[in-house]
């Protein structure tokens, strides 16, 4: 095995070098201005290479048997665009065929690369070309069968086989199909290429075709109209009018099945997915979660469909429990590279009260146009347990003194006096404890009113930053922990609702931020009710 290791290493190195050299291979192409010519008509032959070469690399003497050959010209250039270098070498020579029939321009060898031979159709007299000789139209459609409201992509290509500088008043037509809706997906793209030995101009454009009603339709592919200046100094120049005719593509639109019920959504492929996030942006992987009052959940649903536009995607209706305050963002749409469209829907749900709830699943009914059957895609719901906020609990009741089991005593002796003494001491200590507790509660209330409240400051800061989700959560905590009067709490919640409509609403509304902050600053607490509870104690 050790003997063959050097041989194996050598073969690997040679193979790697061969692959590297193949990626660096020289590309050489030959092209003419046209392939249908008359005897003695002068045309241009061009040979192009993608490296910087010497002009003596090509010898055009092999053309002299069948052509009159002019004096070749040579040029080379180096272009650097965005740090990327490209070299080119171009030979140009005028030739004229000496005989009629099929005359071939032979291939030329440059280093290890060769050009493709070009066959010319040479006639005695000059033949005027028609539109088909000048313009070629090609097309490709994604699907030849659709359903109403379904879309497909149409690719159109126009090949101009003459020098674009000879075009007069060129105009690019649009696809035409009565009964179908056609809209461009991109701007026309133009570039030079060599096709069958002829240097041509190619125009590409993409369209979206949408069916409205069932039936058989025909799409007229875009083409180029105008005129072409044709001729030379010997025969003179003439104008050839382009007839504007182009090929047509047949399209069949099938009717909606009679047994289909529900919202009509035809597509060959649909994907529905979702994700849940907590306040800390942590994603959930289970079907259940435990949160506290005032906490929020974010639900993001993504719907991706093929053959539909953004306006054709359905609005997702979700009936959430009343125990949650729901804020829905506007759906966002993305056009994907494969022609599909993705709709992203996001909801923020804030728990208002404790309990066990189920956030509903979301089904989407659609028609599978590829397999011609009804389908339903669904994302699961979520079981949510909402715990009560501990800070919102009421004032704890006073503990009752422990009861003792007494036995009857025949001879009381000095025990009645001791019992009376202990009873007086207990009553006195209880009265002193109640008085001290009352003074402590009042002082704590005064201190809480005097000192700045951190949660209140955070709430006002969130409102100024228009962070509605955080502000709503802090508001519920502040209202529960600071015993705000019902009248003020209702006014604050109404003003907070206006803020949410301004941020999340589809229709812009006017809202003054200072009004909400003033209501929070001037909010009153139920101190009278609190004092009344203490007095009862």
mmCIF file of C-alpha atoms in Angstrom, residues 130-439:
data_model
loop_
_atom_site.group_PDB
_atom_site.id
_atom_site.type_symbol
_atom_site.label_atom_id
_atom_site.label_comp_id
_atom_site.label_asym_id
_atom_site.label_seq_id
_atom_site.Cartn_x
_atom_site.Cartn_y
_atom_site.Cartn_z
ATOM 1 C CA UNK A 130 -38.935 39.913 -43.426
ATOM 2 C CA UNK A 131 -39.908 40.417 -39.788
ATOM 3 C CA UNK A 132 -39.221 36.780 -38.886
ATOM 4 C CA UNK A 133 -35.639 37.177 -40.139
ATOM 5 C CA UNK A 134 -35.146 40.231 -37.936
ATOM 6 C CA UNK A 135 -37.220 39.520 -34.788
ATOM 7 C CA UNK A 136 -37.662 36.176 -33.004
ATOM 8 C CA UNK A 137 -40.048 35.822 -30.045
ATOM 9 C CA UNK A 138 -39.832 33.010 -27.474
ATOM 10 C CA UNK A 139 -41.938 32.376 -24.365
ATOM 11 C CA UNK A 140 -42.304 30.034 -21.403
ATOM 12 C CA UNK A 141 -45.308 29.778 -19.059
ATOM 13 C CA UNK A 142 -45.218 28.181 -15.610
ATOM 14 C CA UNK A 143 -48.579 26.383 -15.814
ATOM 15 C CA UNK A 144 -50.954 25.788 -18.702
ATOM 16 C CA UNK A 145 -53.903 25.074 -16.397
ATOM 17 C CA UNK A 146 -55.138 27.432 -13.692
ATOM 18 C CA UNK A 147 -58.132 27.940 -11.435
ATOM 19 C CA UNK A 148 -59.936 31.266 -10.925
ATOM 20 C CA UNK A 149 -57.815 33.647 -8.774
ATOM 21 C CA UNK A 150 -54.701 31.521 -9.336
ATOM 22 C CA UNK A 151 -51.557 32.994 -10.932
ATOM 23 C CA UNK A 152 -48.553 31.759 -12.902
ATOM 24 C CA UNK A 153 -45.375 33.303 -14.288
ATOM 25 C CA UNK A 154 -44.832 34.080 -17.979
ATOM 26 C CA UNK A 155 -41.284 34.559 -19.324
ATOM 27 C CA UNK A 156 -40.985 36.431 -22.635
ATOM 28 C CA UNK A 157 -37.807 36.751 -24.743
ATOM 29 C CA UNK A 158 -37.313 38.922 -27.841
ATOM 30 C CA UNK A 159 -34.253 38.272 -30.038
ATOM 31 C CA UNK A 160 -33.190 41.113 -32.366
ATOM 32 C CA UNK A 161 -30.981 39.715 -35.153
ATOM 33 C CA UNK A 162 -29.798 43.034 -36.610
ATOM 34 C CA UNK A 163 -27.597 45.806 -35.330
ATOM 35 C CA UNK A 164 -29.755 47.649 -32.730
ATOM 36 C CA UNK A 165 -28.534 50.945 -34.206
ATOM 37 C CA UNK A 166 -30.532 50.138 -37.354
ATOM 38 C CA UNK A 167 -33.830 50.116 -35.448
ATOM 39 C CA UNK A 168 -36.152 53.065 -36.097
ATOM 40 C CA UNK A 169 -38.752 54.067 -33.450
ATOM 41 C CA UNK A 170 -38.660 50.714 -31.649
ATOM 42 C CA UNK A 171 -41.524 49.970 -29.262
ATOM 43 C CA UNK A 172 -41.888 47.016 -26.903
ATOM 44 C CA UNK A 173 -45.495 45.768 -26.824
ATOM 45 C CA UNK A 174 -47.232 44.288 -23.792
ATOM 46 C CA UNK A 175 -48.779 40.800 -23.560
ATOM 47 C CA UNK A 176 -52.455 40.764 -24.455
ATOM 48 C CA UNK A 177 -55.099 38.296 -23.253
ATOM 49 C CA UNK A 178 -58.785 39.323 -22.881
ATOM 50 C CA UNK A 179 -60.244 37.745 -19.743
ATOM 51 C CA UNK A 180 -56.872 37.449 -17.971
ATOM 52 C CA UNK A 181 -55.028 39.865 -15.711
ATOM 53 C CA UNK A 182 -51.356 40.353 -16.701
ATOM 54 C CA UNK A 183 -48.864 42.538 -14.833
ATOM 55 C CA UNK A 184 -45.058 42.868 -15.202
ATOM 56 C CA UNK A 185 -42.898 41.418 -12.446
ATOM 57 C CA UNK A 186 -39.696 43.138 -13.593
ATOM 58 C CA UNK A 187 -38.357 45.756 -15.940
ATOM 59 C CA UNK A 188 -37.118 44.575 -19.380
ATOM 60 C CA UNK A 189 -33.488 43.347 -19.311
ATOM 61 C CA UNK A 190 -31.292 43.899 -22.414
ATOM 62 C CA UNK A 191 -27.944 42.258 -23.181
ATOM 63 C CA UNK A 192 -25.774 41.166 -26.140
ATOM 64 C CA UNK A 193 -25.224 37.499 -27.056
ATOM 65 C CA UNK A 194 -24.130 35.263 -29.947
ATOM 66 C CA UNK A 195 -26.852 32.979 -31.339
ATOM 67 C CA UNK A 196 -26.125 30.566 -34.226
ATOM 68 C CA UNK A 197 -23.077 32.582 -35.168
ATOM 69 C CA UNK A 198 -24.956 35.914 -35.241
ATOM 70 C CA UNK A 199 -24.465 38.685 -32.677
ATOM 71 C CA UNK A 200 -27.935 39.507 -31.395
ATOM 72 C CA UNK A 201 -29.705 41.722 -28.847
ATOM 73 C CA UNK A 202 -31.847 39.851 -26.297
ATOM 74 C CA UNK A 203 -34.702 41.432 -24.315
ATOM 75 C CA UNK A 204 -36.104 39.421 -21.355
ATOM 76 C CA UNK A 205 -39.094 40.264 -19.155
ATOM 77 C CA UNK A 206 -41.261 38.409 -16.596
ATOM 78 C CA UNK A 207 -45.034 38.746 -16.140
ATOM 79 C CA UNK A 208 -47.647 37.460 -13.688
ATOM 80 C CA UNK A 209 -50.786 36.008 -15.300
ATOM 81 C CA UNK A 210 -53.895 35.777 -13.075
ATOM 82 C CA UNK A 211 -57.113 34.005 -14.053
ATOM 83 C CA UNK A 212 -60.439 35.656 -13.296
ATOM 84 C CA UNK A 213 -62.997 33.273 -14.794
ATOM 85 C CA UNK A 214 -62.957 29.747 -16.178
ATOM 86 C CA UNK A 215 -62.567 29.097 -19.889
ATOM 87 C CA UNK A 216 -59.986 28.792 -22.682
ATOM 88 C CA UNK A 217 -57.710 31.778 -23.276
ATOM 89 C CA UNK A 218 -54.825 32.752 -25.550
ATOM 90 C CA UNK A 219 -51.981 35.087 -24.581
ATOM 91 C CA UNK A 220 -50.252 37.160 -27.258
ATOM 92 C CA UNK A 221 -46.549 37.330 -26.365
ATOM 93 C CA UNK A 222 -44.787 40.749 -26.332
ATOM 94 C CA UNK A 223 -42.806 41.732 -29.422
ATOM 95 C CA UNK A 224 -40.999 44.679 -30.967
ATOM 96 C CA UNK A 225 -42.633 47.110 -33.406
ATOM 97 C CA UNK A 226 -41.169 49.915 -35.516
ATOM 98 C CA UNK A 227 -38.879 49.719 -38.541
ATOM 99 C CA UNK A 228 -35.367 48.600 -39.512
ATOM 100 C CA UNK A 229 -33.021 50.508 -41.777
ATOM 101 C CA UNK A 230 -31.629 47.951 -44.256
ATOM 102 C CA UNK A 231 -29.032 48.202 -47.043
ATOM 103 C CA UNK A 232 -25.528 49.503 -47.680
ATOM 104 C CA UNK A 233 -23.683 52.118 -49.692
ATOM 105 C CA UNK A 234 -23.839 49.968 -52.820
ATOM 106 C CA UNK A 235 -27.544 49.077 -52.799
ATOM 107 C CA UNK A 236 -28.832 52.054 -50.832
ATOM 108 C CA UNK A 237 -30.839 52.104 -47.572
ATOM 109 C CA UNK A 238 -34.449 51.000 -47.257
ATOM 110 C CA UNK A 239 -36.881 50.723 -44.322
ATOM 111 C CA UNK A 240 -38.434 47.395 -43.391
ATOM 112 C CA UNK A 241 -41.561 47.753 -41.239
ATOM 113 C CA UNK A 242 -41.923 45.235 -38.436
ATOM 114 C CA UNK A 243 -45.396 43.685 -38.590
ATOM 115 C CA UNK A 244 -45.779 43.315 -34.795
ATOM 116 C CA UNK A 245 -46.926 39.700 -35.060
ATOM 117 C CA UNK A 246 -45.902 37.292 -32.314
ATOM 118 C CA UNK A 247 -46.641 33.801 -31.111
ATOM 119 C CA UNK A 248 -49.501 32.972 -28.755
ATOM 120 C CA UNK A 249 -49.695 30.742 -25.669
ATOM 121 C CA UNK A 250 -52.819 28.763 -24.838
ATOM 122 C CA UNK A 251 -54.088 28.771 -21.236
ATOM 123 C CA UNK A 252 -56.991 26.800 -19.768
ATOM 124 C CA UNK A 253 -58.795 27.989 -16.626
ATOM 125 C CA UNK A 254 -60.731 25.227 -14.855
ATOM 126 C CA UNK A 255 -63.996 26.009 -13.020
ATOM 127 C CA UNK A 256 -64.302 25.969 -9.225
ATOM 128 C CA UNK A 257 -65.409 22.445 -8.179
ATOM 129 C CA UNK A 258 -69.105 22.307 -7.353
ATOM 130 C CA UNK A 259 -68.511 20.289 -4.164
ATOM 131 C CA UNK A 260 -65.983 22.753 -2.728
ATOM 132 C CA UNK A 261 -67.202 24.771 0.272
ATOM 133 C CA UNK A 262 -65.512 27.575 2.159
ATOM 134 C CA UNK A 263 -63.124 30.377 1.233
ATOM 135 C CA UNK A 264 -61.615 29.863 -2.238
ATOM 136 C CA UNK A 265 -57.821 29.835 -2.114
ATOM 137 C CA UNK A 266 -56.251 28.004 -5.093
ATOM 138 C CA UNK A 267 -52.508 27.320 -4.950
ATOM 139 C CA UNK A 268 -50.136 24.517 -5.883
ATOM 140 C CA UNK A 269 -48.259 24.808 -2.572
ATOM 141 C CA UNK A 270 -49.105 26.350 0.816
ATOM 142 C CA UNK A 271 -47.075 26.336 4.023
ATOM 143 C CA UNK A 272 -48.351 27.545 7.416
ATOM 144 C CA UNK A 273 -46.084 27.931 10.460
ATOM 145 C CA UNK A 274 -46.013 29.849 13.752
ATOM 146 C CA UNK A 275 -43.888 30.662 16.787
ATOM 147 C CA UNK A 276 -44.669 31.800 20.346
ATOM 148 C CA UNK A 277 -42.494 34.194 22.351
ATOM 149 C CA UNK A 278 -42.552 35.337 25.972
ATOM 150 C CA UNK A 279 -41.737 38.797 27.347
ATOM 151 C CA UNK A 280 -38.011 37.975 27.310
ATOM 152 C CA UNK A 281 -38.198 36.915 23.622
ATOM 153 C CA UNK A 282 -37.738 33.281 24.645
ATOM 154 C CA UNK A 283 -39.452 30.976 22.170
ATOM 155 C CA UNK A 284 -41.847 28.278 23.364
ATOM 156 C CA UNK A 285 -41.482 24.688 22.203
ATOM 157 C CA UNK A 286 -44.337 23.099 24.202
ATOM 158 C CA UNK A 287 -48.101 23.284 23.795
ATOM 159 C CA UNK A 288 -48.597 24.862 27.233
ATOM 160 C CA UNK A 289 -47.140 27.712 29.284
ATOM 161 C CA UNK A 290 -47.536 29.317 32.731
ATOM 162 C CA UNK A 291 -47.441 33.131 33.026
ATOM 163 C CA UNK A 292 -48.533 35.836 35.486
ATOM 164 C CA UNK A 293 -51.148 38.545 35.195
ATOM 165 C CA UNK A 294 -49.835 41.416 33.079
ATOM 166 C CA UNK A 295 -47.363 39.196 31.185
ATOM 167 C CA UNK A 296 -47.558 39.091 27.401
ATOM 168 C CA UNK A 297 -47.315 36.435 24.692
ATOM 169 C CA UNK A 298 -46.353 37.169 21.088
ATOM 170 C CA UNK A 299 -47.784 34.936 18.366
ATOM 171 C CA UNK A 300 -46.248 35.145 14.867
ATOM 172 C CA UNK A 301 -47.900 33.218 12.004
ATOM 173 C CA UNK A 302 -46.245 32.904 8.553
ATOM 174 C CA UNK A 303 -48.288 31.840 5.514
ATOM 175 C CA UNK A 304 -46.418 31.125 2.251
ATOM 176 C CA UNK A 305 -48.341 30.373 -0.963
ATOM 177 C CA UNK A 306 -47.317 29.798 -4.581
ATOM 178 C CA UNK A 307 -49.223 31.262 -7.503
ATOM 179 C CA UNK A 308 -50.935 34.004 -5.511
ATOM 180 C CA UNK A 309 -50.342 37.713 -5.061
ATOM 181 C CA UNK A 310 -50.255 39.521 -1.716
ATOM 182 C CA UNK A 311 -53.781 40.875 -2.227
ATOM 183 C CA UNK A 312 -55.147 37.346 -2.700
ATOM 184 C CA UNK A 313 -53.885 35.966 0.624
ATOM 185 C CA UNK A 314 -56.619 35.605 3.286
ATOM 186 C CA UNK A 315 -56.967 37.625 6.468
ATOM 187 C CA UNK A 316 -56.462 35.328 9.471
ATOM 188 C CA UNK A 317 -59.289 35.667 11.993
ATOM 189 C CA UNK A 318 -58.403 34.499 15.530
ATOM 190 C CA UNK A 319 -61.039 34.457 18.300
ATOM 191 C CA UNK A 320 -58.959 34.816 21.454
ATOM 192 C CA UNK A 321 -60.393 34.516 24.995
ATOM 193 C CA UNK A 322 -61.663 37.719 26.636
ATOM 194 C CA UNK A 323 -59.144 37.216 29.420
ATOM 195 C CA UNK A 324 -56.458 38.586 27.099
ATOM 196 C CA UNK A 325 -56.020 42.061 25.714
ATOM 197 C CA UNK A 326 -55.001 41.585 22.033
ATOM 198 C CA UNK A 327 -52.964 43.936 19.832
ATOM 199 C CA UNK A 328 -52.617 42.925 16.175
ATOM 200 C CA UNK A 329 -49.963 44.384 13.872
ATOM 201 C CA UNK A 330 -50.529 45.024 10.178
ATOM 202 C CA UNK A 331 -49.666 41.959 8.051
ATOM 203 C CA UNK A 332 -46.273 42.150 6.306
ATOM 204 C CA UNK A 333 -45.686 40.643 2.849
ATOM 205 C CA UNK A 334 -42.491 39.321 1.233
ATOM 206 C CA UNK A 335 -41.995 38.291 -2.407
ATOM 207 C CA UNK A 336 -39.708 35.255 -2.543
ATOM 208 C CA UNK A 337 -37.224 34.313 -5.267
ATOM 209 C CA UNK A 338 -39.252 31.235 -6.293
ATOM 210 C CA UNK A 339 -42.306 33.373 -7.089
ATOM 211 C CA UNK A 340 -44.184 32.605 -3.868
ATOM 212 C CA UNK A 341 -45.503 35.221 -1.417
ATOM 213 C CA UNK A 342 -45.182 35.124 2.388
ATOM 214 C CA UNK A 343 -47.634 36.905 4.730
ATOM 215 C CA UNK A 344 -46.499 37.441 8.334
ATOM 216 C CA UNK A 345 -49.176 38.140 10.965
ATOM 217 C CA UNK A 346 -48.236 39.085 14.540
ATOM 218 C CA UNK A 347 -50.397 39.385 17.671
ATOM 219 C CA UNK A 348 -49.450 40.458 21.204
ATOM 220 C CA UNK A 349 -51.684 39.033 23.946
ATOM 221 C CA UNK A 350 -51.571 40.436 27.500
ATOM 222 C CA UNK A 351 -53.153 38.433 30.329
ATOM 223 C CA UNK A 352 -55.785 40.462 32.214
ATOM 224 C CA UNK A 353 -56.866 37.920 34.844
ATOM 225 C CA UNK A 354 -55.844 34.591 36.296
ATOM 226 C CA UNK A 355 -57.184 31.217 35.259
ATOM 227 C CA UNK A 356 -56.665 28.460 32.714
ATOM 228 C CA UNK A 357 -57.307 29.325 29.054
ATOM 229 C CA UNK A 358 -56.760 27.885 25.579
ATOM 230 C CA UNK A 359 -55.601 30.143 22.759
ATOM 231 C CA UNK A 360 -57.267 28.762 19.610
ATOM 232 C CA UNK A 361 -55.664 26.948 16.710
ATOM 233 C CA UNK A 362 -55.727 28.662 13.287
ATOM 234 C CA UNK A 363 -56.869 26.605 10.266
ATOM 235 C CA UNK A 364 -56.509 27.709 6.621
ATOM 236 C CA UNK A 365 -58.614 25.972 3.988
ATOM 237 C CA UNK A 366 -57.217 25.929 0.437
ATOM 238 C CA UNK A 367 -57.527 24.163 -2.903
ATOM 239 C CA UNK A 368 -54.530 22.100 -4.001
ATOM 240 C CA UNK A 369 -54.425 22.958 -7.713
ATOM 241 C CA UNK A 370 -51.564 20.514 -8.363
ATOM 242 C CA UNK A 371 -53.442 17.456 -7.008
ATOM 243 C CA UNK A 372 -56.926 18.947 -7.566
ATOM 244 C CA UNK A 373 -58.290 18.378 -4.069
ATOM 245 C CA UNK A 374 -59.254 20.369 -0.969
ATOM 246 C CA UNK A 375 -56.680 20.769 1.798
ATOM 247 C CA UNK A 376 -56.595 22.301 5.283
ATOM 248 C CA UNK A 377 -53.403 23.525 6.948
ATOM 249 C CA UNK A 378 -53.450 24.354 10.653
ATOM 250 C CA UNK A 379 -51.212 25.704 13.398
ATOM 251 C CA UNK A 380 -51.949 24.480 16.922
ATOM 252 C CA UNK A 381 -53.243 26.580 19.783
ATOM 253 C CA UNK A 382 -51.659 27.037 23.211
ATOM 254 C CA UNK A 383 -52.809 26.108 26.725
ATOM 255 C CA UNK A 384 -52.083 29.033 29.066
ATOM 256 C CA UNK A 385 -52.209 29.062 32.860
ATOM 257 C CA UNK A 386 -52.302 32.603 34.244
ATOM 258 C CA UNK A 387 -51.285 32.994 37.876
ATOM 259 C CA UNK A 388 -52.657 35.809 40.009
ATOM 260 C CA UNK A 389 -50.249 38.645 40.678
ATOM 261 C CA UNK A 390 -49.127 38.285 44.330
ATOM 262 C CA UNK A 391 -48.846 42.035 44.835
ATOM 263 C CA UNK A 392 -52.576 42.486 44.149
ATOM 264 C CA UNK A 393 -53.696 40.418 47.132
ATOM 265 C CA UNK A 394 -55.833 42.145 49.819
ATOM 266 C CA UNK A 395 -54.824 43.073 53.354
ATOM 267 C CA UNK A 396 -54.315 39.878 55.379
ATOM 268 C CA UNK A 397 -56.716 39.236 58.230
ATOM 269 C CA UNK A 398 -55.511 39.362 61.837
ATOM 270 C CA UNK A 399 -54.776 35.973 63.316
ATOM 271 C CA UNK A 400 -57.105 34.866 66.112
ATOM 272 C CA UNK A 401 -55.610 34.090 69.517
ATOM 273 C CA UNK A 402 -55.254 30.366 70.127
ATOM 274 C CA UNK A 403 -58.089 28.727 72.059
ATOM 275 C CA UNK A 404 -57.377 26.519 75.059
ATOM 276 C CA UNK A 405 -59.325 23.596 76.436
ATOM 277 C CA UNK A 406 -60.229 24.240 80.102
ATOM 278 C CA UNK A 407 -61.206 21.716 82.724
ATOM 279 C CA UNK A 408 -63.596 22.574 85.639
ATOM 280 C CA UNK A 409 -61.825 23.117 88.977
ATOM 281 C CA UNK A 410 -63.586 22.481 92.186
ATOM 282 C CA UNK A 411 -61.282 24.660 94.365
ATOM 283 C CA UNK A 412 -60.436 27.866 92.495
ATOM 284 C CA UNK A 413 -58.122 29.309 95.171
ATOM 285 C CA UNK A 414 -55.922 32.139 93.823
ATOM 286 C CA UNK A 415 -56.403 31.114 90.156
ATOM 287 C CA UNK A 416 -59.282 33.582 89.506
ATOM 288 C CA UNK A 417 -57.042 36.487 90.477
ATOM 289 C CA UNK A 418 -54.183 35.311 88.260
ATOM 290 C CA UNK A 419 -56.587 34.751 85.378
ATOM 291 C CA UNK A 420 -57.994 38.272 85.683
ATOM 292 C CA UNK A 421 -54.465 39.674 85.754
ATOM 293 C CA UNK A 422 -53.435 37.815 82.640
ATOM 294 C CA UNK A 423 -56.655 38.899 80.885
ATOM 295 C CA UNK A 424 -55.976 42.579 81.627
ATOM 296 C CA UNK A 425 -52.419 42.252 80.401
ATOM 297 C CA UNK A 426 -53.610 40.577 77.157
ATOM 298 C CA UNK A 427 -56.208 43.291 76.473
ATOM 299 C CA UNK A 428 -53.635 46.022 77.133
ATOM 300 C CA UNK A 429 -51.033 44.407 74.849
ATOM 301 C CA UNK A 430 -53.621 43.947 72.091
ATOM 302 C CA UNK A 431 -54.697 47.597 72.201
ATOM 303 C CA UNK A 432 -51.059 48.757 72.086
ATOM 304 C CA UNK A 433 -50.361 46.417 69.078
ATOM 305 C CA UNK A 434 -53.402 47.730 67.154
ATOM 306 C CA UNK A 435 -52.385 51.324 67.811
ATOM 307 C CA UNK A 436 -48.828 50.696 66.684
ATOM 308 C CA UNK A 437 -50.030 48.865 63.530
ATOM 309 C CA UNK A 438 -52.415 51.702 62.654
ATOM 310 C CA UNK A 439 -49.670 54.305 62.992
#
